[in-house]
CSV table of C-alpha atoms and ligand atoms in Angstrom, one decimal:
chain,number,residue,atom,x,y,z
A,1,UNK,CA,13.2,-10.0,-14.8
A,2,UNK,CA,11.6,-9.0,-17.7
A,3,UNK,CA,10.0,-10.0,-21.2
A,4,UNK,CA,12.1,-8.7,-23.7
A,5,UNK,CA,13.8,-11.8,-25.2
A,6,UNK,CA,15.6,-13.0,-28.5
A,7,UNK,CA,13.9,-16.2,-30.3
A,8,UNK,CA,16.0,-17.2,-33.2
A,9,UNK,CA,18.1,-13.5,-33.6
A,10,UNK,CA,15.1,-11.7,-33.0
A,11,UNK,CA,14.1,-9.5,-30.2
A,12,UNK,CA,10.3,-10.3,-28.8
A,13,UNK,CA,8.4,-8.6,-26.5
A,14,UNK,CA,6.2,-11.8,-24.7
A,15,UNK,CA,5.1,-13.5,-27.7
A,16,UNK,CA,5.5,-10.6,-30.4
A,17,UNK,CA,8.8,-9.8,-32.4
A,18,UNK,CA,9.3,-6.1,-32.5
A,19,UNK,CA,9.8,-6.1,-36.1
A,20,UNK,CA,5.9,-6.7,-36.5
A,21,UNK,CA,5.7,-3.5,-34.4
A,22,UNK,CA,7.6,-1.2,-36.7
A,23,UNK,CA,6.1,-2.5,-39.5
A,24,UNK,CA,2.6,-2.0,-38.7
A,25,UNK,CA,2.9,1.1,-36.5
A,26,UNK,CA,5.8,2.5,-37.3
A,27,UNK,CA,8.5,4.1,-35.5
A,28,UNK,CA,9.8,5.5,-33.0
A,29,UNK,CA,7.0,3.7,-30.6
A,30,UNK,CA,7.5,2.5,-26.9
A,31,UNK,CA,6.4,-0.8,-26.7
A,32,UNK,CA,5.3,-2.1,-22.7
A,33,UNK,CA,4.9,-5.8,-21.6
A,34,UNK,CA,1.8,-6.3,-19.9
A,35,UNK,CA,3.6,-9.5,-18.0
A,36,UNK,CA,6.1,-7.4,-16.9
A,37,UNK,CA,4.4,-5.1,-15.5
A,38,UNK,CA,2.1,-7.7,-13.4
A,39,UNK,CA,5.5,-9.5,-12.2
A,40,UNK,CA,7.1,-6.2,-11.1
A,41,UNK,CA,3.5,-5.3,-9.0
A,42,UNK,CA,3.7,-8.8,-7.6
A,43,UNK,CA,7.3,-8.8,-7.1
A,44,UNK,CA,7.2,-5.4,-4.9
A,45,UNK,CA,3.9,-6.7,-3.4
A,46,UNK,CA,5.8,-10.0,-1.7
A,47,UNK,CA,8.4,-7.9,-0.9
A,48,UNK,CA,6.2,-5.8,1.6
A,49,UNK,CA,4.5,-9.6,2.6
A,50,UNK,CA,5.8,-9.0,6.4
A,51,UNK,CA,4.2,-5.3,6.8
A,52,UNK,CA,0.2,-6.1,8.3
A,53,UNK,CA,-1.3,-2.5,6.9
A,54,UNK,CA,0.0,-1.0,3.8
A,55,UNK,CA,-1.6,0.1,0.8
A,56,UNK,CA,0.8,0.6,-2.7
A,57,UNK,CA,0.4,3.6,-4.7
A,58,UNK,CA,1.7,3.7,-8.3
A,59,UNK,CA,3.7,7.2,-8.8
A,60,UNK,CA,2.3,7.5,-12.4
A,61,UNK,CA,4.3,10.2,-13.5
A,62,UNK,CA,6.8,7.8,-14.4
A,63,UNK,CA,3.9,6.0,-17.0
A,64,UNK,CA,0.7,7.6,-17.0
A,65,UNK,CA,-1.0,5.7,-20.0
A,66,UNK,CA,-4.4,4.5,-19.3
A,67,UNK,CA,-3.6,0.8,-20.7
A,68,UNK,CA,-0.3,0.8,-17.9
A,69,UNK,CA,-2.8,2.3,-15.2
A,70,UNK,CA,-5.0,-0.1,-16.0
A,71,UNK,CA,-2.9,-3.0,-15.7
A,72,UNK,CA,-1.8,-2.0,-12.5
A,73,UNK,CA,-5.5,-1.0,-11.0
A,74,UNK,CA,-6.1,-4.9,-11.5
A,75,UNK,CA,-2.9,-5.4,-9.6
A,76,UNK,CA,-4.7,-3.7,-6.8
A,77,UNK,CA,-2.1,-0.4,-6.9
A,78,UNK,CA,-3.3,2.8,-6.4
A,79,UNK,CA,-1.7,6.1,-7.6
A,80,UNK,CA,0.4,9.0,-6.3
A,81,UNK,CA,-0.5,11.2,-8.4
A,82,UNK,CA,1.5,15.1,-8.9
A,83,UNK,CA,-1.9,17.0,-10.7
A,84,UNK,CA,-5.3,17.4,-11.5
A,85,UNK,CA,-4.4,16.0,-14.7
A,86,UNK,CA,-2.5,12.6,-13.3
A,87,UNK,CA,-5.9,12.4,-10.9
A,88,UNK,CA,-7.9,12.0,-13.9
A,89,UNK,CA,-6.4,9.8,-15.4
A,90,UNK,CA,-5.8,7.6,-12.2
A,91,UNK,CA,-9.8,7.7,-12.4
A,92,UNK,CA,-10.4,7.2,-16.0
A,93,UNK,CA,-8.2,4.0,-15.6
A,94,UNK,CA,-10.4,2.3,-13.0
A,95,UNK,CA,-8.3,3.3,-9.9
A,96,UNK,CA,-10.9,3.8,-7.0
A,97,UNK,CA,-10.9,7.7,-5.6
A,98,UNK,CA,-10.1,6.3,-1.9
A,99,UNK,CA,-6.5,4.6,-3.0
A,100,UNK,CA,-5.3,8.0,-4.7
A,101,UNK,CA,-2.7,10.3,-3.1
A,102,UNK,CA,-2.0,13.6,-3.9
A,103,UNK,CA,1.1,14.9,-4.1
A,104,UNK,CA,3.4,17.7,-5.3
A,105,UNK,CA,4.7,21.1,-4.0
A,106,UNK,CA,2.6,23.4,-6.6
A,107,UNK,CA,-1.2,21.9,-6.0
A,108,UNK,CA,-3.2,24.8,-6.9
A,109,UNK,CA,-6.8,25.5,-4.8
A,110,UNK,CA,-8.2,24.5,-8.3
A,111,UNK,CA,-6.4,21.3,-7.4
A,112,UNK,CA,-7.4,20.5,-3.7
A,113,UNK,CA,-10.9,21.3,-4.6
A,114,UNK,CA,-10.6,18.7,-7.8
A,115,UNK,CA,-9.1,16.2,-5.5
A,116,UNK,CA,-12.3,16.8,-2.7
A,117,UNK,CA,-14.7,16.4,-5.0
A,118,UNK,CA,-13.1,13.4,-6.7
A,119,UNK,CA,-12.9,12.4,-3.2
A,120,UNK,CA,-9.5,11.1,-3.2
A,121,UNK,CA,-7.8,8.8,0.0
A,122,UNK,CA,-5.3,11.1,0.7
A,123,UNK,CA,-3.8,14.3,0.3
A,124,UNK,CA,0.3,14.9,1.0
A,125,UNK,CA,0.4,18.3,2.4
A,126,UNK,CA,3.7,20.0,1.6
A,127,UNK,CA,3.8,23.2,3.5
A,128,UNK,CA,1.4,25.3,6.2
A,129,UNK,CA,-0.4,27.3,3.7
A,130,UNK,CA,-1.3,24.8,1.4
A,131,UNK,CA,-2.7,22.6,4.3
A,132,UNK,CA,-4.5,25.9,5.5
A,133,UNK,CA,-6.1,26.3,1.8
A,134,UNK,CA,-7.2,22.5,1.5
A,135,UNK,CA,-8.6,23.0,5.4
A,136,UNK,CA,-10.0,26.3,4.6
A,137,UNK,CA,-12.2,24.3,0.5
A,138,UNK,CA,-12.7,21.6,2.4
A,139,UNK,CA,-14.2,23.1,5.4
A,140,UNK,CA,-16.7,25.3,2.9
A,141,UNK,CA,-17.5,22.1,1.1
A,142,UNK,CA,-18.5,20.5,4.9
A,143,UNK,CA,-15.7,17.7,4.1
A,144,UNK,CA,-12.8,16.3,5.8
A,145,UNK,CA,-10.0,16.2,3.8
A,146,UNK,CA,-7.2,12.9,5.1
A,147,UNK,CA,-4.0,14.3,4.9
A,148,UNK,CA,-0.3,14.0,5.5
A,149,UNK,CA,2.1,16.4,6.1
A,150,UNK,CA,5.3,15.6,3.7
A,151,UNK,CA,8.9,16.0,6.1
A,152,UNK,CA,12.2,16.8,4.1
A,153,UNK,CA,14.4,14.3,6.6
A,154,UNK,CA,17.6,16.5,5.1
A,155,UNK,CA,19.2,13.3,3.7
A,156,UNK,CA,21.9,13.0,0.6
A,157,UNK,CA,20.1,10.6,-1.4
A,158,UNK,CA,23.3,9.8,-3.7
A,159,UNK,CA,21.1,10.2,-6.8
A,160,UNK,CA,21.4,12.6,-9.5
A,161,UNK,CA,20.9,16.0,-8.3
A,162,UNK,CA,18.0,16.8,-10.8
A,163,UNK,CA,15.9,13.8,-8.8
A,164,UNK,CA,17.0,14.4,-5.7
A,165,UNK,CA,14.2,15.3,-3.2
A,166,UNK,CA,15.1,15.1,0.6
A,167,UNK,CA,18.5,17.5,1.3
A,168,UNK,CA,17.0,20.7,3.4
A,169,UNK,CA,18.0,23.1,-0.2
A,170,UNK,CA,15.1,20.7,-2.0
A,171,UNK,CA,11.9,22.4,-2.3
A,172,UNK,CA,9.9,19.5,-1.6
A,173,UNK,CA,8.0,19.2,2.0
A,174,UNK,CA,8.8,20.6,5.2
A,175,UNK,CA,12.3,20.4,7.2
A,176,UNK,CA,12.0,18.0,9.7
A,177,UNK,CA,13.0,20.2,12.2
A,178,UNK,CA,9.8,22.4,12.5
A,179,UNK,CA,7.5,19.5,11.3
A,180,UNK,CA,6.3,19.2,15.3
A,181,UNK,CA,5.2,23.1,15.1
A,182,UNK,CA,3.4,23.1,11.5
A,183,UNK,CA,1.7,19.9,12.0
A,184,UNK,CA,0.4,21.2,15.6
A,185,UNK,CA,-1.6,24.3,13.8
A,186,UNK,CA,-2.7,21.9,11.1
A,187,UNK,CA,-3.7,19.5,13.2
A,188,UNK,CA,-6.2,22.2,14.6
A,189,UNK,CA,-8.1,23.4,11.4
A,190,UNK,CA,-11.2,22.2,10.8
A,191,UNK,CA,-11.8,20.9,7.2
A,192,UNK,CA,-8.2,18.8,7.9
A,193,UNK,CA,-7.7,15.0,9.7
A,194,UNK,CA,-4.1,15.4,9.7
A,195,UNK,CA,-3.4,11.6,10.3
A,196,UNK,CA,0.8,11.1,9.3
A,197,UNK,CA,3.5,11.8,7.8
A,198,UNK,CA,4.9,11.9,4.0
A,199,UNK,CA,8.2,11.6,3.3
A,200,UNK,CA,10.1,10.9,-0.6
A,201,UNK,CA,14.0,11.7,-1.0
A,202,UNK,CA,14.7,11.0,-4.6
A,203,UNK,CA,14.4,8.8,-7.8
A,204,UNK,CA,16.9,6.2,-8.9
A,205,UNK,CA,18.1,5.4,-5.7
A,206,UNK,CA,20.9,2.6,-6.0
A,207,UNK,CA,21.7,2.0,-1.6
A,208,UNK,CA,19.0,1.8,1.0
A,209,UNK,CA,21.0,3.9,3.6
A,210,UNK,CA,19.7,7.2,2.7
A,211,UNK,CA,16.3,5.6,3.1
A,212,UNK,CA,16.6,4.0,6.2
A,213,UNK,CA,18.5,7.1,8.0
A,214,UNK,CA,15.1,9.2,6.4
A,215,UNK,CA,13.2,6.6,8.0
A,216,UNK,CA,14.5,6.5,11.4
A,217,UNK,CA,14.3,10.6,11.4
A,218,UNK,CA,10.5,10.0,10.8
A,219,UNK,CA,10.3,7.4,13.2
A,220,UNK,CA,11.7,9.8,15.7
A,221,UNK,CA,9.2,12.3,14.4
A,222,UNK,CA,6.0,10.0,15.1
A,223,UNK,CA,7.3,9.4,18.8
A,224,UNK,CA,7.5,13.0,19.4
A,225,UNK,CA,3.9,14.2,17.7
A,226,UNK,CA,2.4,11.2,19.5
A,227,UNK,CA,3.7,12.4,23.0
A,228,UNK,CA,2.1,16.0,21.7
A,229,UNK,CA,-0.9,14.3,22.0
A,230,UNK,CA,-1.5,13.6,18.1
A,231,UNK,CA,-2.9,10.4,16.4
A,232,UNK,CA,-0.6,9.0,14.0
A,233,UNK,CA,-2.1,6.3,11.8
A,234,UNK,CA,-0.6,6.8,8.1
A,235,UNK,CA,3.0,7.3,7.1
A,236,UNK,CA,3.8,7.2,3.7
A,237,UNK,CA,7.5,6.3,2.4
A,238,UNK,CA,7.6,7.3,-1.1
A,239,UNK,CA,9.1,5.5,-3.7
A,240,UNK,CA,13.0,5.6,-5.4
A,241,UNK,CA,13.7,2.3,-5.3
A,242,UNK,CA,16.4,2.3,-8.4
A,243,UNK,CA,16.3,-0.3,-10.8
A,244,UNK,CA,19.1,-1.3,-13.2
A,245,UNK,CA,20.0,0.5,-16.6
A,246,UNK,CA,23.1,-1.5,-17.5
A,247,UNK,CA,25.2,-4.5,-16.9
A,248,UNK,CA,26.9,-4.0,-13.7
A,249,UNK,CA,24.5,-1.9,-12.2
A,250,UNK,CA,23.2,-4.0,-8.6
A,251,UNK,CA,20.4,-1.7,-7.1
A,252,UNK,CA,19.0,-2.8,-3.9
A,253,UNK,CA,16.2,-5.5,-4.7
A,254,UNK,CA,12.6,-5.0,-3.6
A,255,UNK,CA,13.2,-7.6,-1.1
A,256,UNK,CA,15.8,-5.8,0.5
A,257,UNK,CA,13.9,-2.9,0.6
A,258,UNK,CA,10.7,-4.7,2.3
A,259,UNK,CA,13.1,-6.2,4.7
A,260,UNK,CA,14.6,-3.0,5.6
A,261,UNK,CA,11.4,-1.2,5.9
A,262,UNK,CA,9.9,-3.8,8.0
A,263,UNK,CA,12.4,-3.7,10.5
A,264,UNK,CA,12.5,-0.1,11.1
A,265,UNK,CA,9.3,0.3,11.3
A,266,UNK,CA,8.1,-2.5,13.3
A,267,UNK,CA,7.1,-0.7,16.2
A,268,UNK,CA,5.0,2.1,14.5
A,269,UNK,CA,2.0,0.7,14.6
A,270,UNK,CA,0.9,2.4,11.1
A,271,UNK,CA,-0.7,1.7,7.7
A,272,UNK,CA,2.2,2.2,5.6
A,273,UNK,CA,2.1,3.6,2.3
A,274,UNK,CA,4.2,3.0,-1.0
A,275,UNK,CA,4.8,5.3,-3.9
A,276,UNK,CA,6.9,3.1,-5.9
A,277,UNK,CA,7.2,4.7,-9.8
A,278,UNK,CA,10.7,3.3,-11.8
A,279,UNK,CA,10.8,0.0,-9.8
A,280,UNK,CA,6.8,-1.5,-11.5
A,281,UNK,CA,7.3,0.1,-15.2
A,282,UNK,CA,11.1,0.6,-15.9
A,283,UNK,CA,12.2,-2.3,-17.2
A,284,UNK,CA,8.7,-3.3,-18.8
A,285,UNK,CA,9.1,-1.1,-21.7
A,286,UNK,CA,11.7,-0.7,-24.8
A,287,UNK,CA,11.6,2.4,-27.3
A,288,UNK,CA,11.4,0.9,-30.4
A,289,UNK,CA,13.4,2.9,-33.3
A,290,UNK,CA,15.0,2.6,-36.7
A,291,UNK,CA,18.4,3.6,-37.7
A,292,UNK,CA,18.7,6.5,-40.4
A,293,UNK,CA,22.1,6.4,-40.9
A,294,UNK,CA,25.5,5.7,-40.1
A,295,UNK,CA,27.5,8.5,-40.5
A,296,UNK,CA,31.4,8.7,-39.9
A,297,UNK,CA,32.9,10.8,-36.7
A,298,UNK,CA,35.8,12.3,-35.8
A,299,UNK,CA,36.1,9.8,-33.2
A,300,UNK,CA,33.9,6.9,-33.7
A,301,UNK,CA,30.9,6.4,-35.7
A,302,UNK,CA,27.3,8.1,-35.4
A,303,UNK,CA,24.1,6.1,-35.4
A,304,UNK,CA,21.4,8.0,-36.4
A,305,UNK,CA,18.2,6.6,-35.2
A,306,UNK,CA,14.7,8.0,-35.5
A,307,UNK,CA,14.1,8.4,-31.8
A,308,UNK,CA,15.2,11.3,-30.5
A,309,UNK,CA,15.5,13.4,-26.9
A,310,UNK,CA,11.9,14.6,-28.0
A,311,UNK,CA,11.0,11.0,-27.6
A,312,UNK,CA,13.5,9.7,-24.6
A,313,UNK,CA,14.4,13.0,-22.6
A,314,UNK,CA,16.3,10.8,-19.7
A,315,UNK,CA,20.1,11.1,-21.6
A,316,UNK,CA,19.4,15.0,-22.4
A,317,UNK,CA,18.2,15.7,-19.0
A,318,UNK,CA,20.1,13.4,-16.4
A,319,UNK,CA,23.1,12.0,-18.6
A,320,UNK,CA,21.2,8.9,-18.2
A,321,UNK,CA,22.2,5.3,-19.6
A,322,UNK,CA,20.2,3.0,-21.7
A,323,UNK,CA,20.9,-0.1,-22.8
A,324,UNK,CA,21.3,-0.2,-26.8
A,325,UNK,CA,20.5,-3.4,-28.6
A,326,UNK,CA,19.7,-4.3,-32.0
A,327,UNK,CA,16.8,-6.3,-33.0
A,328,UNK,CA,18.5,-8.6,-35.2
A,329,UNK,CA,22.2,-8.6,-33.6
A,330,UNK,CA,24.6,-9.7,-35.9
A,331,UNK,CA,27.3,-10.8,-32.9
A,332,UNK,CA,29.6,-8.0,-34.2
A,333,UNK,CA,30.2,-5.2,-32.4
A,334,UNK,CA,30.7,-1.6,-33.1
A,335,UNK,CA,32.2,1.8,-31.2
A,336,UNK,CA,29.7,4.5,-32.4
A,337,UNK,CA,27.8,7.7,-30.4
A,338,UNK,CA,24.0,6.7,-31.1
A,339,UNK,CA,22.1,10.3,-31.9
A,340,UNK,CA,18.7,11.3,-32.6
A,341,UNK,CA,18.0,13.9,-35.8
A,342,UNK,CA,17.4,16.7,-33.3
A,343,UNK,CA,19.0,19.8,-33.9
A,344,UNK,CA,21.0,20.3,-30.8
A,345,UNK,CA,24.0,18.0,-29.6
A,346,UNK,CA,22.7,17.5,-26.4
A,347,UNK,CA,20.4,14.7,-28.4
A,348,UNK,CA,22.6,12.2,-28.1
A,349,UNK,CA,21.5,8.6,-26.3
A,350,UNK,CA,25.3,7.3,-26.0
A,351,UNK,CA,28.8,8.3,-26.8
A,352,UNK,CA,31.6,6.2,-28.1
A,353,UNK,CA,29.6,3.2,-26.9
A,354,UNK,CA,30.7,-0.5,-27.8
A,355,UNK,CA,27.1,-1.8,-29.4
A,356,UNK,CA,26.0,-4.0,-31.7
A,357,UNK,CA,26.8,-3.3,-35.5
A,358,UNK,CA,24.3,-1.8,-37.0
A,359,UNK,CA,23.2,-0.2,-40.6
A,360,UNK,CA,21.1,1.7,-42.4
A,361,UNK,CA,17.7,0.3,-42.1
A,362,UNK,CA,18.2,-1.6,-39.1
A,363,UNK,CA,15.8,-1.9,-35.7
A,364,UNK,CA,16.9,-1.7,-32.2
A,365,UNK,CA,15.8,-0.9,-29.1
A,366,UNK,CA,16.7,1.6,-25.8
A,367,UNK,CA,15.9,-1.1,-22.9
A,368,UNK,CA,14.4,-0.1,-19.4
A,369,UNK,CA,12.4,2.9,-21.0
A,370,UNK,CA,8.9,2.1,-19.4
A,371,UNK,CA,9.7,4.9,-16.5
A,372,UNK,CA,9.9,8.5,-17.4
A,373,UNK,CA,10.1,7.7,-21.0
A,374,UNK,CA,7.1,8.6,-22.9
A,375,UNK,CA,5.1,10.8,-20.3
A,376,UNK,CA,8.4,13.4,-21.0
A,377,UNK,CA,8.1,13.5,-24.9
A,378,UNK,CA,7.7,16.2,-26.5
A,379,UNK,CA,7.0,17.6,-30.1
A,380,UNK,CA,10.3,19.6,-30.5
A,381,UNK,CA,11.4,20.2,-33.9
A,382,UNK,CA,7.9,19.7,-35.0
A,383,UNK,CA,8.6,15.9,-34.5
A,384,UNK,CA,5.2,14.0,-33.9
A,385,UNK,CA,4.2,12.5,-30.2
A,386,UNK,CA,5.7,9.2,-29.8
A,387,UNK,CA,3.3,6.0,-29.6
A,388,UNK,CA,3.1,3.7,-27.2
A,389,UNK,CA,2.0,-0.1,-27.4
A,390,UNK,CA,0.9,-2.3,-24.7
A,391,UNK,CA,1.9,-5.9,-25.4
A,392,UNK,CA,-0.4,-9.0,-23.6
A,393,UNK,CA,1.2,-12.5,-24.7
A,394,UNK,CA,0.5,-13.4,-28.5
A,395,UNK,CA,-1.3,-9.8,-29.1
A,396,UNK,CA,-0.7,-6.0,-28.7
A,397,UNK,CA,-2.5,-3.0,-29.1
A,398,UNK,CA,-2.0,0.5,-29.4
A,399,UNK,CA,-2.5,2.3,-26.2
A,400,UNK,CA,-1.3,5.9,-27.4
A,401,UNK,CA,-1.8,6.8,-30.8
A,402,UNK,CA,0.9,9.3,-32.8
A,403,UNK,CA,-0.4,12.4,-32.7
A,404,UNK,CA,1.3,14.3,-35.6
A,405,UNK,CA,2.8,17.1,-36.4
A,406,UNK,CA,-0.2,18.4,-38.3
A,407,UNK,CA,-2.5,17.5,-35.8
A,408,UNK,CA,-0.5,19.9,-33.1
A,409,UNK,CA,0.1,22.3,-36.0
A,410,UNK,CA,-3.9,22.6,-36.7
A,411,UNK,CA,-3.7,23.8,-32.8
A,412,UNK,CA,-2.2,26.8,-33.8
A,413,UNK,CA,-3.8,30.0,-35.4
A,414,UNK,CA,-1.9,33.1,-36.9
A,415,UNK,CA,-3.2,36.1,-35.8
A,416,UNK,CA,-5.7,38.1,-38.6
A,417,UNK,CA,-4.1,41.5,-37.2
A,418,UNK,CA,-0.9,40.7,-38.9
A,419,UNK,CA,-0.9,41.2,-42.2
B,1,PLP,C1,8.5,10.7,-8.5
B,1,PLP,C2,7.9,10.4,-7.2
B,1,PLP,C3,7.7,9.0,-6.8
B,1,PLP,C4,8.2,7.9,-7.6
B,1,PLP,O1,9.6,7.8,-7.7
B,1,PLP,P1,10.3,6.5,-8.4
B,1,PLP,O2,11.7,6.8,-8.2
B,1,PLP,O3,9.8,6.4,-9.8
B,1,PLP,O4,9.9,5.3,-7.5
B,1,PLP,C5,7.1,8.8,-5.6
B,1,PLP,N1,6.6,9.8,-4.8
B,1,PLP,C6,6.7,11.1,-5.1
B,1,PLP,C7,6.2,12.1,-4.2
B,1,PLP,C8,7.4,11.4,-6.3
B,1,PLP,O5,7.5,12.7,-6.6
């Protein structure tokens, strides 16, 4: 459930119809819903009500913005955060050091050191020689660093293959296979409490069966490092929960998901951990955009709106669906391909889709862009950073300003050596 609504033909977000967005800020702009965002923290928080230890980390990758992260911190959610960069911000938006997680197969030392003194909860270690360089800084800074070592159970997630993170050809963690040897010399280092496992297959995941096979792998995997002799106290399940982009789609519910988890792992006797990213902020955001032009195809009409695969990268990059609707929906339909002004065909948001009519002029929105939306932007063809709004009942603010195109153009310097 979420808080984009129509109130007499138009399209709100909470209390606020979107057209008072694009006229006083302009667009393109992603606009969140503060109550949407608390519902899906509490929704995936009752979902998890039957597991006694667990602590919920935010992946922010998928919304990094300080107002979102903020919202969330109040919700109680940690981060999972992928950088130095992410771990800042999971700071700067009130998230205590202890309930942030590290994650990511390219940490640099710079990283791991960051992350020490920042003195974050937890670190996911993805292969031996990064959890030998985070043993090795943490020893010299006479520290302990908490850390998990991150398995790849070798499952198909059924996801798209550009977000799928657990078959044995992914490059994310270590195969389960030789887990039982790597964590045994990590276990050993000074600097390192190697307390668990990590594990996090994919993104977008629409059945819980590649989760709960993963799952029982790591199970499996804690029985045998405990009979080794080591203490197991944290495992960490990632995130991927999928959520729904169009009509039809029927993604396992976060209910579903807590059930499942809880009966698997009953008998672990661990804190669990949750990165869940797409399933909180998904569907509490809309990109906001104006349509340029309607220009005739060879086989059915283009939209031209002002947001473009700078702005929403997820159709470029995955084929990804979103959900087209226009702010003022006449009840006429249309057959058009909706494309941004991009110089490249690959920006195109839908083709031959059935949508509402629409003209020149008109506002409308891409639904369920809160995840992966604006933290992939870009400036391509000069075009300037997309904004994004943060809407609370009756009032919004702007929580990312447009940077533009001069601003990253001043940036830039030509060299005095060519003449
Ligand atoms: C991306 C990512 C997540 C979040 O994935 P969602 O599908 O958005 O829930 C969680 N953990 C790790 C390690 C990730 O890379």
């Amino acid at each position: 459930m979420d808080h984009f609504a129509y109130r007499d033909g138009v399209l709100y977000a909470e209390d606020i119809p979107l057209p008072r967005i694009a006229e006083e800020i302009g667009t393109p702009v992603y606009v969140y819903s503060r109550a949407t965002l608390e519902r899906h923290a509490q929704v995936f928080r009752d979902a998890l009500a039957d597991i006694p230890r667990k602590h919920i980390a935010f992946a922010i990758k998928c919304n990094p913005n300080l107002g979102v992260l903020r919202v969330l911190a109040r919700q109680g959610y940690g981060a999972d955060v992928v950088s130095g960069g992410e771990l800042e911000r999971a700071i700067a938006s009130g998230m205590a050091p202890e309930d942030i997680v590290f994650s990511g197969v390219g940490k640099t030392r710079a990283e791991l050191a960051l992350g020490l003194d920042r003195g974050i909860g937890q670190f996911n270690i993805e292969h031996e020689p990064e959890g030998v360089a985070l043993a090795e800084i943490a020893a010299r800074k006479e520290m302990t660093a908490q850390a998990v070592l991150r398995v790849n159970p070798d499952v198909d997630a059924g996801t798209h293959a550009k977000i799928s993170t657990g078959k044995a050809e992914n490059k994310f963690g270590v195969g389960i296979d030789v887990a039982p040897q790597i964590f045994d010399r990590l276990a050993r280092l000074p600097g390192l409490k190697l307390r668990g496992i990590a594990l996090h297959i994919g993104s977008q995941l629409t059945s819980l069966d590649p989760l709960e096979a993963a799952f029982v792998r790591v199970g499996r995997l804690i029985a045998d490092l405990r009979a080794a002799g080591h203490d197991i106290t944290h495992v960490d399940l990632g995130g991927g929960l999928g959520v729904p982009y169009k009509e039809g789609d029927n993604p396992p519910s976060p209910a579903d998901y807590g059930a499942m988890v809880a009966r698997v792992t009953r008998d672990w006797d661990v804190a669990l951990m949750f990165e869940p990213g797409r399933v909180i902020a998904g569907n509490a955001g809309v990109l906001l955009t104006e349509v340029l032009w309607v220009k005739p195809g060879a086989q059915s009409d283009f939209v031209i709106v002002d947001a473009a695969m700078n702005d929403l990268a997820r159709p470029a990059l995955y084929d990804a669906w979103h959900d087209f609707q226009a702010v003022r929906p006449s009840g006429e339909t249309m057959t058009a391909s909706i494309v941004g002004p991009v110089c490249e065909t690959g920006d195109t948001f839908a083709r031959d889709r059935v949508i509402d009519k629409v003209a020149a002029g008109d506002l409308a929105v891409f639904r369920t862009a809160g995840a992966y939306g604006a933290t992939m932007a870009s400036t391509y063809n000069s075009r300037s950073l997309v904004p994004e709004v943060l809407v609370d009942g009756d009032r919004y603010i702007v929580v990312a300003d447009r940077i533009p195109a001069g601003t990253i153009m001043a940036a830039e310097r030509v060299p005095d050596w060519i003449d």
